[in-house]
Amino acid sequence: MAERVIEFNRMPLMTLEPLLDAPFAVQIHVAAVTPAALLGAYILLRPKGTPLHRLLGRIWIALMVVTATSSFFIHELDLFYGFSPIHLLSIATLLGSWNAIAAARRGDIRLHKRIVAGLYFGGIVLAGLFTFVPGRIMHAVIFTGAEWPAVLAAAVIGSILIAIMLRRRCGGLIAR
């Protein structure tokens, strides 16, 4: 009796080839932002004010500065003399990093928390979503050419972000 083999057409897993073929500035950028994303989430979820928080916070800020600085050498979206609106976010990240440190040193922890949360959610989460748009390097790394997973991932992440914003707005209105 002939053996029947059922082969499922599987989407290939991610590949690092597009990243390894990318300019050195992109590689540095990804090498800094990836641990910054993971470390930032860890720091946001852990107790604040501890020596570990301070140490990890210093490392995170350094990673954010490297991420923002390296972006000035990336010119894939050439909208204005080699720069694009994303570079404004890099300037904001550098200024925000400085202000987050200054606020913490002054003892203005409330402002420090707001700045750091803005840096994380705006500079990593929101900006990171745009790197998964079809045609970008990280899209090719993660989705290896398949379009529907990117659209699905963007829809899920977008829905979560909208839910968080609505929850904050509604929660803020109820608390007043």
Coordinates of N, CA and C in Angstrom, one line a residue:
M1 N 0.8 -1.2 0.0 CA 0.0 0.0 0.0 C 0.9 1.2 0.0
A2 N 0.6 2.1 -0.9 CA 1.4 3.4 -1.0 C 1.1 4.3 0.2
E3 N 2.2 4.8 0.7 CA 2.1 5.7 1.8 C 1.8 7.1 1.3
R4 N 0.8 7.7 1.9 CA 0.3 9.0 1.5 C 1.0 10.1 2.4
V5 N 1.6 11.0 1.8 CA 2.2 12.1 2.5 C 1.4 13.4 2.3
I6 N 1.0 13.9 3.4 CA 0.2 15.2 3.3 C 1.2 16.3 3.7
E7 N 1.4 17.2 2.8 CA 2.3 18.3 3.0 C 1.5 19.6 3.1
F8 N 1.7 20.3 4.2 CA 1.0 21.5 4.4 C 1.9 22.7 4.0
N9 N 1.3 23.6 3.3 CA 2.1 24.7 2.8 C 2.2 25.7 4.0
R10 N 3.4 25.7 4.5 CA 3.7 26.5 5.7 C 4.4 27.8 5.3
M11 N 4.0 28.9 6.0 CA 4.7 30.1 5.8 C 6.1 30.0 6.4
P12 N 7.1 30.4 5.8 CA 8.5 30.3 6.4 C 8.6 31.2 7.6
L13 N 9.3 30.7 8.6 CA 9.6 31.5 9.8 C 10.4 32.7 9.4
M14 N 10.6 33.6 10.4 CA 11.4 34.8 10.1 C 12.8 34.5 9.6
T15 N 13.3 35.5 8.9 CA 14.7 35.4 8.4 C 15.4 36.6 8.7
L16 N 16.7 36.5 9.1 CA 17.5 37.7 9.4 C 18.2 38.2 8.1
E17 N 18.1 37.6 7.0 CA 18.8 38.0 5.8 C 18.6 39.5 5.4
P18 N 17.3 40.0 5.4 CA 17.1 41.4 5.1 C 17.9 42.4 6.1
L19 N 17.9 42.0 7.3 CA 18.6 42.8 8.3 C 20.1 42.7 8.2
L20 N 20.6 41.5 7.9 CA 22.1 41.3 7.6 C 22.5 42.0 6.4
D21 N 21.6 42.2 5.4 CA 22.0 42.9 4.2 C 21.7 44.4 4.3
A22 N 21.2 44.9 5.4 CA 20.8 46.3 5.6 C 22.1 47.1 5.9
P23 N 22.0 48.4 5.7 CA 23.2 49.3 6.1 C 23.5 49.1 7.6
F24 N 24.8 49.4 7.9 CA 25.3 49.2 9.3 C 24.5 50.0 10.3
A25 N 24.0 51.2 9.9 CA 23.3 52.1 10.8 C 21.9 51.4 11.2
V26 N 21.3 50.7 10.3 CA 20.1 50.0 10.5 C 20.4 48.8 11.5
Q27 N 21.5 48.1 11.3 CA 21.8 47.0 12.2 C 22.1 47.5 13.6
I28 N 22.8 48.6 13.8 CA 23.0 49.2 15.1 C 21.7 49.6 15.7
H29 N 20.8 50.3 14.9 CA 19.5 50.7 15.4 C 18.7 49.6 16.0
V30 N 18.6 48.5 15.2 CA 17.9 47.3 15.6 C 18.5 46.6 16.9
A31 N 19.9 46.6 16.9 CA 20.6 46.0 18.0 C 20.4 46.8 19.3
A32 N 20.1 48.1 19.2 CA 19.8 48.9 20.4 C 18.3 48.9 20.8
V33 N 17.5 49.0 19.8 CA 16.0 49.1 20.1 C 15.4 47.8 20.6
T34 N 15.9 46.7 20.1 CA 15.4 45.4 20.5 C 15.5 45.2 22.0
P35 N 16.7 45.3 22.6 CA 16.8 45.1 24.0 C 16.1 46.3 24.8
A36 N 16.1 47.5 24.2 CA 15.4 48.6 24.8 C 13.9 48.3 24.9
A37 N 13.3 47.6 23.9 CA 11.9 47.3 24.0 C 11.6 46.3 25.1
L38 N 12.5 45.3 25.2 CA 12.3 44.2 26.2 C 12.6 44.7 27.6
L39 N 13.7 45.4 27.7 CA 14.1 46.0 29.0 C 13.1 47.0 29.5
G40 N 12.6 47.9 28.6 CA 11.6 48.9 29.0 C 10.3 48.3 29.5
A41 N 9.9 47.2 28.9 CA 8.7 46.5 29.4 C 8.9 46.0 30.7
Y42 N 10.1 45.4 30.9 CA 10.4 44.8 32.2 C 10.4 45.9 33.3
I43 N 11.1 47.0 33.0 CA 11.2 48.1 34.0 C 9.8 48.7 34.3
L44 N 9.0 48.8 33.3 CA 7.6 49.4 33.5 C 6.8 48.5 34.4
L45 N 7.1 47.2 34.4 CA 6.3 46.2 35.2 C 6.8 45.9 36.6
R46 N 8.1 46.3 36.8 CA 8.7 46.0 38.1 C 8.6 47.2 39.1
P47 N 8.9 46.9 40.4 CA 8.9 48.0 41.4 C 9.8 49.1 41.0
K48 N 9.4 50.3 41.3 CA 10.2 51.5 41.0 C 11.0 52.0 42.2
G49 N 12.1 52.8 41.9 CA 12.9 53.4 42.9 C 14.0 52.5 43.5
T50 N 14.0 51.3 43.2 CA 15.0 50.3 43.7 C 16.4 50.6 43.0
P51 N 17.4 50.1 43.7 CA 18.7 50.2 43.0 C 18.7 49.4 41.6
L52 N 18.0 48.3 41.5 CA 17.9 47.6 40.2 C 17.2 48.5 39.2
H53 N 16.1 49.1 39.6 CA 15.4 50.0 38.7 C 16.3 51.1 38.2
R54 N 17.1 51.7 39.1 CA 18.0 52.8 38.6 C 19.0 52.3 37.7
L55 N 19.6 51.1 37.9 CA 20.6 50.5 37.1 C 20.0 50.2 35.7
L56 N 18.9 49.5 35.7 CA 18.3 49.1 34.4 C 17.8 50.4 33.7
G57 N 17.3 51.4 34.4 CA 16.9 52.6 33.8 C 18.0 53.3 33.1
R58 N 19.2 53.3 33.7 CA 20.4 53.9 33.0 C 20.7 53.2 31.7
I59 N 20.7 51.9 31.8 CA 21.0 51.0 30.6 C 19.9 51.3 29.6
W60 N 18.6 51.4 30.0 CA 17.6 51.7 29.0 C 17.7 53.0 28.3
I61 N 18.0 54.0 29.1 CA 18.2 55.4 28.5 C 19.4 55.4 27.5
A62 N 20.5 54.7 27.9 CA 21.6 54.6 27.0 C 21.2 53.9 25.7
L63 N 20.4 52.8 25.8 CA 19.9 52.2 24.6 C 19.0 53.1 23.7
M64 N 18.2 53.9 24.4 CA 17.3 54.8 23.7 C 18.1 55.9 23.0
V65 N 19.2 56.3 23.6 CA 20.0 57.4 23.0 C 20.7 56.8 21.8
V66 N 21.3 55.6 21.9 CA 21.9 54.9 20.7 C 20.9 54.7 19.6
T67 N 19.7 54.3 20.0 CA 18.6 54.1 19.0 C 18.3 55.4 18.3
A68 N 18.1 56.4 19.0 CA 17.7 57.7 18.4 C 18.9 58.3 17.6
T69 N 20.1 58.2 18.1 CA 21.2 58.7 17.4 C 21.5 57.9 16.1
S70 N 21.4 56.6 16.1 CA 21.6 55.8 14.9 C 20.6 56.1 13.8
S71 N 19.4 56.6 14.2 CA 18.4 56.8 13.2 C 18.7 58.0 12.3
F72 N 19.6 58.9 12.7 CA 20.0 60.0 11.9 C 20.9 59.5 10.7
F73 N 21.4 58.3 10.8 CA 22.2 57.8 9.7 C 21.4 56.8 8.8
I74 N 20.1 56.7 9.1 CA 19.2 55.9 8.3 C 18.4 56.8 7.4
H75 N 18.4 56.6 6.1 CA 17.8 57.6 5.2 C 16.9 56.8 4.2
E76 N 16.3 55.8 4.6 CA 15.4 55.0 3.7 C 14.2 55.8 3.2
L77 N 13.6 56.5 4.1 CA 12.4 57.3 3.8 C 12.9 58.8 3.5
D78 N 13.4 59.0 2.3 CA 14.0 60.3 2.0 C 12.9 61.3 1.6
L79 N 12.4 62.0 2.5 CA 11.3 63.0 2.2 C 11.8 64.4 2.2
F80 N 12.9 64.7 2.9 CA 13.4 66.0 3.0 C 14.9 66.0 3.2
Y81 N 15.7 66.0 2.2 CA 17.2 66.0 2.2 C 17.7 64.8 3.0
G82 N 17.1 63.7 2.8 CA 17.5 62.4 3.5 C 16.8 62.2 4.8
F83 N 16.0 63.1 5.2 CA 15.3 62.9 6.5 C 13.8 62.7 6.3
S84 N 13.1 62.3 7.3 CA 11.7 62.1 7.3 C 11.1 62.5 8.6
P85 N 9.8 62.5 8.8 CA 9.2 62.9 10.0 C 9.6 62.0 11.2
I86 N 10.0 60.8 10.9 CA 10.5 59.9 12.0 C 11.7 60.5 12.7
H87 N 12.5 61.3 12.0 CA 13.7 61.9 12.6 C 13.3 62.9 13.7
L88 N 12.1 63.5 13.5 CA 11.6 64.4 14.6 C 11.3 63.6 15.9
L89 N 10.9 62.4 15.7 CA 10.7 61.5 16.9 C 12.1 61.2 17.6
S90 N 13.1 61.1 16.8 CA 14.4 60.8 17.3 C 14.9 62.0 18.1
I91 N 14.6 63.2 17.6 CA 15.0 64.4 18.4 C 14.2 64.5 19.7
A92 N 12.9 64.2 19.6 CA 12.1 64.1 20.8 C 12.6 63.1 21.8
T93 N 13.0 62.0 21.3 CA 13.6 60.9 22.2 C 14.8 61.4 22.9
L94 N 15.7 62.0 22.2 CA 16.9 62.6 22.8 C 16.6 63.6 23.9
L95 N 15.7 64.5 23.5 CA 15.3 65.5 24.5 C 14.5 64.9 25.7
G96 N 13.7 63.9 25.4 CA 12.9 63.2 26.4 C 13.8 62.5 27.4
S97 N 14.8 61.8 26.8 CA 15.8 61.1 27.6 C 16.5 62.0 28.6
W98 N 16.9 63.1 28.1 CA 17.6 64.1 29.0 C 16.6 64.6 30.1
N99 N 15.4 64.9 29.7 CA 14.4 65.5 30.6 C 14.0 64.4 31.6
A100 N 13.9 63.1 31.2 CA 13.6 62.1 32.2 C 14.6 61.9 33.3
I101 N 15.9 62.0 32.9 CA 17.0 62.0 33.8 C 16.9 63.2 34.8
A102 N 16.7 64.4 34.2 CA 16.7 65.6 35.0 C 15.5 65.6 36.0
A103 N 14.4 65.1 35.5 CA 13.2 65.0 36.4 C 13.4 64.1 37.6
A104 N 14.0 62.9 37.3 CA 14.3 62.0 38.4 C 15.3 62.6 39.3
R105 N 16.3 63.2 38.8 CA 17.4 63.8 39.7 C 16.8 64.9 40.6
R106 N 15.8 65.7 40.0 CA 15.1 66.7 40.8 C 14.1 66.2 41.8
G107 N 13.8 64.9 41.7 CA 12.8 64.3 42.5 C 11.4 64.4 42.0
D108 N 11.3 64.9 40.8 CA 9.9 65.0 40.2 C 9.6 63.7 39.5
I109 N 9.2 62.7 40.3 CA 9.0 61.3 39.9 C 7.8 61.2 39.0
R110 N 6.8 62.1 39.3 CA 5.6 62.0 38.5 C 5.9 62.4 37.0
L111 N 6.7 63.5 36.8 CA 7.0 63.9 35.5 C 8.0 62.9 34.9
H112 N 8.9 62.3 35.7 CA 9.8 61.3 35.2 C 9.0 60.1 34.6
K113 N 8.0 59.6 35.3 CA 7.1 58.5 34.9 C 6.4 58.9 33.6
R114 N 5.9 60.1 33.5 CA 5.2 60.5 32.2 C 6.1 60.5 31.0
I115 N 7.3 61.0 31.2 CA 8.2 61.1 30.1 C 8.7 59.7 29.7
V116 N 9.0 58.9 30.7 CA 9.5 57.5 30.3 C 8.4 56.7 29.6
A117 N 7.2 56.8 30.1 CA 6.1 56.1 29.5 C 5.9 56.6 28.1
G118 N 6.0 57.9 27.9 CA 5.9 58.5 26.5 C 7.0 58.0 25.6
L119 N 8.2 58.0 26.1 CA 9.3 57.5 25.4 C 9.1 56.0 25.0
Y120 N 8.6 55.2 25.9 CA 8.4 53.8 25.6 C 7.3 53.6 24.6
F121 N 6.1 54.1 24.9 CA 5.0 53.9 24.0 C 5.1 54.6 22.7
G122 N 5.6 55.8 22.7 CA 5.7 56.6 21.5 C 7.0 56.2 20.7
G123 N 8.1 56.1 21.4 CA 9.4 55.9 20.7 C 9.7 54.5 20.4
I124 N 9.1 53.5 21.1 CA 9.3 52.1 20.8 C 8.1 51.5 20.2
V125 N 7.0 51.5 20.9 CA 5.8 50.8 20.5 C 5.2 51.4 19.2
L126 N 4.9 52.7 19.3 CA 4.2 53.3 18.1 C 5.2 53.3 16.9
A127 N 6.4 53.8 17.1 CA 7.3 53.9 16.0 C 7.7 52.5 15.5
G128 N 7.7 51.5 16.4 CA 8.0 50.2 16.0 C 7.0 49.6 15.1
L129 N 5.7 50.0 15.4 CA 4.6 49.5 14.5 C 4.9 49.8 13.0
F130 N 5.4 51.0 12.8 CA 5.6 51.5 11.4 C 6.8 50.7 10.8
T131 N 7.6 50.0 11.5 CA 8.7 49.3 10.9 C 8.2 48.0 10.3
F132 N 7.0 47.6 10.7 CA 6.4 46.3 10.1 C 5.5 46.6 8.9
V133 N 5.5 47.8 8.4 CA 4.7 48.1 7.2 C 5.4 47.4 6.0
P134 N 4.6 46.8 5.1 CA 5.1 46.1 4.0 C 6.1 47.1 3.2
G135 N 7.2 46.5 2.8 CA 8.2 47.2 2.1 C 9.4 47.7 3.0
R136 N 9.2 47.6 4.3 CA 10.3 48.0 5.3 C 11.1 46.7 5.6
I137 N 12.3 47.0 6.1 CA 13.2 45.8 6.4 C 12.7 44.9 7.5
M138 N 12.1 45.4 8.5 CA 11.6 44.6 9.6 C 10.4 43.8 9.2
H139 N 9.6 44.3 8.3 CA 8.5 43.5 7.7 C 9.1 42.3 7.0
A140 N 10.1 42.5 6.2 CA 10.8 41.4 5.5 C 11.4 40.4 6.5
V141 N 11.9 40.8 7.6 CA 12.5 40.0 8.6 C 11.4 39.1 9.3
I142 N 10.4 39.7 9.7 CA 9.4 39.0 10.5 C 8.4 38.2 9.6
F143 N 7.9 38.8 8.6 CA 6.9 38.2 7.8 C 7.3 37.6 6.5
T144 N 8.6 37.7 6.2 CA 9.2 37.0 5.0 C 8.3 37.1 3.7
G145 N 7.8 38.3 3.5 CA 7.0 38.5 2.2 C 5.5 38.2 2.3
A146 N 5.0 37.6 3.3 CA 3.6 37.3 3.4 C 2.9 38.6 3.9
E147 N 1.9 39.0 3.2 CA 1.2 40.3 3.5 C 0.1 40.1 4.6
W148 N -0.6 39.0 4.6 CA -1.8 38.9 5.5 C -1.4 38.9 7.0
P149 N -0.2 38.2 7.4 CA 0.1 38.3 8.8 C 0.4 39.7 9.3
A150 N 1.0 40.5 8.4 CA 1.3 41.9 8.7 C 0.1 42.7 9.0
V151 N -0.9 42.5 8.1 CA -2.2 43.2 8.3 C -2.9 42.8 9.5
L152 N -2.9 41.5 9.8 CA -3.5 41.0 11.0 C -2.8 41.5 12.3
A153 N -1.5 41.5 12.3 CA -0.7 41.9 13.4 C -1.0 43.4 13.6
A154 N -1.0 44.2 12.6 CA -1.3 45.6 12.7 C -2.7 45.9 13.2
A155 N -3.6 45.1 12.8 CA -5.0 45.3 13.3 C -5.1 44.9 14.7
V156 N -4.5 43.9 15.2 CA -4.5 43.4 16.6 C -3.9 44.5 17.5
I157 N -2.6 44.9 17.1 CA -1.9 45.9 17.9 C -2.6 47.2 17.9
G158 N -3.1 47.6 16.7 CA -3.9 48.9 16.7 C -5.1 48.8 17.6
S159 N -5.8 47.7 17.6 CA -7.0 47.5 18.4 C -6.7 47.6 19.9
I160 N -5.6 47.0 20.3 CA -5.1 47.0 21.7 C -4.8 48.5 22.1
L161 N -4.1 49.2 21.2 CA -3.7 50.6 21.5 C -4.9 51.5 21.6
I162 N -5.9 51.3 20.7 CA -7.1 52.0 20.8 C -7.9 51.7 22.1
A163 N -7.9 50.5 22.5 CA -8.6 50.1 23.7 C -7.9 50.7 24.9
I164 N -6.6 50.7 24.9 CA -5.8 51.4 26.0 C -6.2 52.9 26.1
M165 N -6.2 53.5 25.0 CA -6.4 55.0 25.0 C -7.9 55.2 25.4
L166 N -8.8 54.5 24.9 CA -10.2 54.7 25.3 C -10.4 54.4 26.8
R167 N -9.7 53.4 27.3 CA -9.8 53.0 28.7 C -9.3 54.2 29.6
R168 N -8.2 54.7 29.1 CA -7.6 55.9 29.9 C -8.5 57.1 29.9
R169 N -9.0 57.4 28.7 CA -9.9 58.5 28.6 C -11.2 58.3 29.3
C170 N -11.8 57.2 29.2 CA -13.1 56.9 30.0 C -12.8 56.9 31.5
G171 N -11.7 56.2 31.8 CA -11.3 56.2 33.2 C -11.0 57.5 33.8
G172 N -10.4 58.4 33.0 CA -10.1 59.7 33.5 C -11.4 60.5 33.6
L173 N -12.4 60.3 32.8 CA -13.6 61.1 32.9 C -14.4 60.6 34.1
I174 N -14.4 59.3 34.3 CA -15.1 58.7 35.5 C -14.6 59.2 36.8
A175 N -13.2 59.3 36.8 CA -12.6 59.7 38.1 C -12.8 61.2 38.4
R176 N -13.2 62.0 37.5 CA -13.4 63.4 37.7 C -14.7 63.6 38.4

